[in-house]
Amino acid sequence: MSDQETTILGEFLPYEEKIGESGNFIFVDAKEYIDAHKKTLDNYEKFWEELALELYWFRKPQKVLESVEKPYIYKWFSDGLINVSYLALDRNVKSGRKNKIAYIWEGEPVDKDGNPKEIKKLTYYELWREVNKASYILKSKFGLKKGDKIGIYLPMIPELPIFMLAAARLGIIFTVVFAGFTAENLATRLNDIKATLLITADGFYRRGKIIRLKDIADKALELSPSVKNVLVVRRIGLENLNMVEGRDYFFDELSKGVSPGVYVEPEKLESNETLYVLYTSGTTGKPKGIMHDHGGYSVLLHATMKWVFDIKDEDIHFCTADIGWVTGHSYIVFGPLIEGATSIMYEGAPDYPQPDRIWSIVERYGATILYTSPTLVRMLMKLGEDWVKKRDRSTLRIIHSVGEPINPSAWRWLYEVVGEKRCPVGSTWWMTETGGIMISHTPGFKLVHLKPGTNALPLPGVDVDVVDEKGNSMEPGKKGFLVIRRPWPGMPSWPDGIWGDYQRYVQVYWDKIKGLFFTGDWAIRDQDGYIWVLGRADEVLKVAGHRIGTYELESTLVSHKAVAEAAVVGYPDEVKGEVPVAFVSLKSGFSSSAELAEELKGWIRREFGPIAVPSQIFFVSRLPKTRSGKIMRRLLRALLEDKPLGDMTTLEDEAAVEEIKEAYERISKEIKRS
Ligand code: WT7
């Protein structure tokens, strides 16, 4: 992201007049913010306690932060009893929002005039009833109860939040698997959590095509012995589904027998009880199941909805993410509902049938808050301003992005073209592990001056720092590791942080820089205290804002009959930020060809998912490795970017200089040929 680096330490934007019109923001300079922030850290537990008490508890917590016998596992509000499904639904139904719209859902298909064919508006009362019905079915038909585990593999349809909330209501632990993932990815996750029920759909629409989701789920089920039952939502009404007698049931058929007034008592859960597990993958090993709880997580979402989105009853919140990723969990499902907000949920592709789909949605429902991603912005930017300008965006008052660093030109486009310089535009930094936003502009707290591309300042009560490998704070302007110094509500939760693997939790997040939460990101703090997250310090890929583990991708390649070994590295891409490029060595008996490269791309598409298809596949005779067998990915990246070997030798400490040079030259020749 080269244009970013040039604006670091750059000028503030003179914006206040127009931005002032779009909201009642409190403007402060960075110094004032930093002072206010310091105060929140001084009384840090008290500070979070007050926020926690703004929520409804079946039993109010007396304790705030508690260590347990396992280092780095913390309990937040441990003696409190709570249920996020109750906060999201019952509280709103009881407090005057009964007939307020909770979700505006728009399906992808359009009529001949380009207007959406399906729009559903669900009030809080309707959503509450649907969730009660779904809970009832989980409980009485499948006998599920607190502590049981289920998988949810659904597209962006209302049943997705409905089942998340229905499971939460009963204290059932769920894992949502992104509907764009393949059977293998689904099976890995179902097996890790040992789900006994899978909830899926017959299919869904994506860019005008029908994706037969149940067929994919069927393949996963062959590999997932723990799953005893399958509940199928009929989104499309597809024929020829393989419904296994006694195992598979249609949701609508089971619903028929349920009385519309059915009520399922929400479980009064201890704050630290697990709400969900969401998998995220890295450079080694299987994906990590990050755990989040009911209490701490709800408190963080409540706080961030207020500070970052300045959420008000009259807002229409539009987050363009998919609920299959953490952004959707936190800011389409739980965050907005806890606050009693109205939010928009869109099923399909952002450029279908035309590149103005997102802006038409903003116009149609008068969205006031837009939460999107740099990748989406860069994609739409390329298609021209006219698509934006022909739609009314005058209702928008706050815009944020998430997922990867936003380059200043994409930032400017959001600020100038989309928001017409009326809206603060931010780049909220967080990750699956943090549960909610950690660093951001905070229009609902105190708003500091914008700078294009920055993440701005840490949120109140959040102690982040940029440090060297020993944990010492870096001077302003110097690049270091982004860490979190103190526990926060919403952090990976008790009892293990990572589902079934406490040791790994400690090793990945707390042992790298002893005692500090290691995010894996590079960052710079500038002279005004603003934080600029630069990207991953590890070899995790960020494709279109999604974290793609090189390990999973390489394993998929190696599972192809022709492949002996594979290494995947990220290559800069104008739209997606980064795209995977693969280096492959073949088994004897196979030889490289353009056809084989295409076949391998198709293999990844089918076996891993379309988001991770490599832009290029290079065939090499051997992969460059250190003596301990670690693939020298940095060397591969330098080759791709046509950078000289340079200080590569210092980076790969285990390999001899000669070996590295030899590998560099050999592969350089080989990739020129292929
Ligand atoms: C990684 C986490 C949190 C929801 C989406 C991604 C990168 C995220 C930003 C931002 C710079 C960002 C980091 C982080 N990242 N937001 N605003 N600026 N980088 O969740 O898949 O868990 O990925 O995304 O590298 O570590 P995730």
XYZ file of C-alpha atoms in Angstrom, residues 2 128 140 143 212 274 338 371 458 478 492 516 547 628:
14
model
C 2.441 2.583 -1.162
C -38.649 -12.546 18.558
C -38.064 -30.231 21.312
C -33.394 -32.350 22.075
C -26.917 -25.508 -4.409
C -19.650 -19.675 25.305
C -28.556 -5.202 21.399
C -19.918 -0.097 7.324
C -7.608 3.227 20.587
C 8.703 3.723 14.020
C -11.221 -14.896 23.338
C 1.035 -8.966 25.722
C -7.932 -13.845 6.348
C 14.278 -27.244 9.570
